[in-house]
XYZ file of C-alpha atoms in Angstrom:
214
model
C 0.000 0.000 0.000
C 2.940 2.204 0.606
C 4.675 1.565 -2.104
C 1.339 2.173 -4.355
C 0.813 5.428 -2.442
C 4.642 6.159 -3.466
C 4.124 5.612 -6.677
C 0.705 8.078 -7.034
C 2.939 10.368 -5.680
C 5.483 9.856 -8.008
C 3.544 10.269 -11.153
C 1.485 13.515 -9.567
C 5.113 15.172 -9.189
C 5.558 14.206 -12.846
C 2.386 15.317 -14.019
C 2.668 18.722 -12.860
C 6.216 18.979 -14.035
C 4.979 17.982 -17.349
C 1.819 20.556 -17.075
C 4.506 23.180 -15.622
C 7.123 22.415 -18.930
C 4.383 22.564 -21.738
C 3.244 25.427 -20.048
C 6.357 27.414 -20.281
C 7.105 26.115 -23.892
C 3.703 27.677 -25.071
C 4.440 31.219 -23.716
C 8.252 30.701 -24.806
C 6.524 30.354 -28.258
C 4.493 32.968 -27.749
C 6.874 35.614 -26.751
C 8.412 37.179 -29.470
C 5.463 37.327 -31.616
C 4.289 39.600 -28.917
C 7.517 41.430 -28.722
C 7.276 41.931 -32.801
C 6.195 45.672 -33.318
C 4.840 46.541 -36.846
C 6.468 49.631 -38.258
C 4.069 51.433 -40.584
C 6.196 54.177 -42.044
C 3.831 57.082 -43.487
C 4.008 57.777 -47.080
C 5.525 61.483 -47.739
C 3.502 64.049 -48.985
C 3.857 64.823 -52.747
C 6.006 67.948 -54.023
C 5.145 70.420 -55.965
C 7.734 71.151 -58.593
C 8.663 74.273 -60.783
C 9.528 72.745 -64.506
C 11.058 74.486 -67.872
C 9.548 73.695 -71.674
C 10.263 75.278 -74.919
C 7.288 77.858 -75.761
C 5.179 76.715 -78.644
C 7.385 78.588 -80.748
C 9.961 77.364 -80.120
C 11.852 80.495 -78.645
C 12.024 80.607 -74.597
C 11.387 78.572 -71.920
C 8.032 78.530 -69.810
C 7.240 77.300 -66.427
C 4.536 74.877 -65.379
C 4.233 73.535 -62.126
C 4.265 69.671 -61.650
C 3.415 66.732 -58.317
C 6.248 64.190 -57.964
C 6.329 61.959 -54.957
C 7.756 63.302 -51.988
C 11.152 61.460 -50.628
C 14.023 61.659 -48.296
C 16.621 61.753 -50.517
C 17.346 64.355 -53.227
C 18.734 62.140 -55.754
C 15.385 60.446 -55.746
C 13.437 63.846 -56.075
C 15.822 64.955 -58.846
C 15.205 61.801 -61.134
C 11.011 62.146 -60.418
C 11.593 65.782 -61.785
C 13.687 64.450 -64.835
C 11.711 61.973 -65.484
C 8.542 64.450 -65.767
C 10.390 66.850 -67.857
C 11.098 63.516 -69.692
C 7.157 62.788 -70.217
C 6.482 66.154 -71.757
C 4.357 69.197 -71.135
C 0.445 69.505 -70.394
C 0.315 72.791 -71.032
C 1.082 72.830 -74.827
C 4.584 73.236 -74.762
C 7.454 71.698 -76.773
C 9.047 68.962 -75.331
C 13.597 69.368 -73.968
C 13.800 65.824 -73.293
C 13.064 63.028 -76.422
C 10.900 60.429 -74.360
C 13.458 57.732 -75.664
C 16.255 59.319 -72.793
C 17.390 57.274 -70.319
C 17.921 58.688 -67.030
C 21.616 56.203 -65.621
C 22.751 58.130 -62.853
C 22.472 61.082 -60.679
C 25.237 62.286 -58.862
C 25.389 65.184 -55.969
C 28.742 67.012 -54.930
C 28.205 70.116 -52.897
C 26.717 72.518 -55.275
C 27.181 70.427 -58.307
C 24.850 67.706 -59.778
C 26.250 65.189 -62.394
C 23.391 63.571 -64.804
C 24.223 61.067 -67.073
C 21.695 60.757 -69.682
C 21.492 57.956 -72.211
C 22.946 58.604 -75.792
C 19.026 58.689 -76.772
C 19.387 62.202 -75.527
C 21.732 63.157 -78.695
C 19.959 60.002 -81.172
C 16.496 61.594 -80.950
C 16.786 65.537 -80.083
C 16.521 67.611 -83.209
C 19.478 69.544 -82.835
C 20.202 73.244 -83.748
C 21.671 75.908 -82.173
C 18.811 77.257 -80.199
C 16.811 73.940 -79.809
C 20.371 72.857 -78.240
C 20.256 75.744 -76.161
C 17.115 75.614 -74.585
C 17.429 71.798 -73.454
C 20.666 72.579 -71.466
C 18.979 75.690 -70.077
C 15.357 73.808 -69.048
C 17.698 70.966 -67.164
C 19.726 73.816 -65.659
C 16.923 76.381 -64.812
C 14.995 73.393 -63.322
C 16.966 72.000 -61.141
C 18.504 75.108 -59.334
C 14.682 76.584 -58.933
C 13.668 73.525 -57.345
C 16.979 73.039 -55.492
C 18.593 76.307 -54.877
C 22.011 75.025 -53.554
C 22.120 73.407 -57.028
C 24.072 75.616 -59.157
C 25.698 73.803 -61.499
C 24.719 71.157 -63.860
C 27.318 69.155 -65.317
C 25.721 66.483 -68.412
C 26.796 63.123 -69.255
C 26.164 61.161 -71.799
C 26.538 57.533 -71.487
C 28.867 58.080 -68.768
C 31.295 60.523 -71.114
C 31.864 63.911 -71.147
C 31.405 65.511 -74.471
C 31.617 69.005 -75.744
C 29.106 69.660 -77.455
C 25.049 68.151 -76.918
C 24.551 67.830 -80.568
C 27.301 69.578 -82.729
C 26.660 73.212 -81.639
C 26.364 73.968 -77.655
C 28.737 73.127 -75.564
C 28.120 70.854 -72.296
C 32.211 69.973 -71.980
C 32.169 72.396 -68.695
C 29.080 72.577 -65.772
C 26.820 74.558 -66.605
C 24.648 77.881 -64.451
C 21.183 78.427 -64.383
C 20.024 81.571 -66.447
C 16.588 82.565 -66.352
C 16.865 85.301 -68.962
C 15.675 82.642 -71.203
C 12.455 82.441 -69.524
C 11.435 85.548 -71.006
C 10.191 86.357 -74.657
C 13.309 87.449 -76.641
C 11.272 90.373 -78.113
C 7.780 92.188 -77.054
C 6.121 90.016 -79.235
C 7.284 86.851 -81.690
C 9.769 86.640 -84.437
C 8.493 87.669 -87.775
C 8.960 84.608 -90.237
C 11.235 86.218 -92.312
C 13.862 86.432 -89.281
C 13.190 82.571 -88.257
C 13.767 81.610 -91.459
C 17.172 83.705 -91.673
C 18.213 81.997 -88.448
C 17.362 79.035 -89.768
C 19.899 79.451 -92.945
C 22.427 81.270 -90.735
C 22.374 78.214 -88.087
C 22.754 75.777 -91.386
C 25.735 78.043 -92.509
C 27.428 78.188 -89.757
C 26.684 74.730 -88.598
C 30.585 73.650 -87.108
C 29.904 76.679 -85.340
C 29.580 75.706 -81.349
C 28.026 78.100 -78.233
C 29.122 78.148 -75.159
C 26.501 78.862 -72.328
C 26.903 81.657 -69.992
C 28.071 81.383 -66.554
């Protein structure tokens, strides 16, 4: 009888070891799915951006504001701004950017931002002196309005610097924001007659490169 009373004993003590065990291996597996936090990181408000197309004429820049998604770094912000001067105007202006460009790299030093563009940049833009001119000018005048400590634009093109975008202005040096060409080069537009003799003069002279103003 003792011995049986022993042994209920004996297998009590192990049941309620065995409850005790299972017991702590449930809230062992329990634990750190309650310890996991979920981290819901809220989405940044969009930004509103200031861009630069060719007038329908062809002759000066004009601005149009733009939304690209808001982000924490610049280099991020930058390519959403390319990329929508990339996509063209709503506003009825002429296109800076063939939609074929590819958009490889963006680079910030200090005040300087590197872009290396893909050689669809030079395939597909139409060239000419002043078609040349505003394209530099709209990357130029775009970035430093929407990033002021951005003064100087320096343009790659399939990772190489060249000198010239397309035969006539030169991109071999960084170039400066200048907002004078956001304004109508006369009170009103060209006559014909004068587009047409810059037309033949640009043809004439057509080895003939420009370097943009500092």
């Amino acid at each position: 009888m003792k011995k049986l009373g022993l042994g209920l004993c004996g297998l009590l003590i192990v049941g309620i070891l065995a409850g005790y065990g299972v017991s702590w291996f449930l809230q062992q597996a329990q634990s750190p799915a309650e310890r996991i936090s979920i981290v819901v990181e809220e989405a940044l408000p969009d930004r509103e951006v200031q861009l630069y197309f060719t007038d329908p004429q062809g002759l000066f820049l004009r601005q149009e504001a733009r939304q690209i998604p808001g982000c924490d770094d610049d280099r991020d912000c930058i390519r959403s701004l390319l990329e929508e001067l990339r996509s063209g105007s709503r506003q009825g202006f002429l296109p800076v950017l063939p939609k074929q460009t590819g958009i490889l790299d963006i680079e910030v030093e200090n005040d300087l931002v590197r872009v290396n563009f893909s050689k669809h940049l030079v395939d597909f833009h139409p060239g000419g002196s002043l078609s040349e001119l505003l394209t530099v000018y709209s990357l130029a005048n775009s970035l430093h309005e929407n990033f002021s400590y951005l003064r100087q634009l320096q343009i790659l093109i399939d990772g190489e610097l060249r000198q010239t975008l397309k035969g006539h202005v030169r991109i071999g040096q960084p170039v400066y924001a200048d907002f004078s060409l956001s304004r109508p080069p006369l009170t009103g537009p060209l006559p014909e007659s004068t587009i047409d003799e810059q037309s033949e003069s640009a043809e004439e002279t057509e080895d003939e490169q420009i370097s943009p103003g500092h």
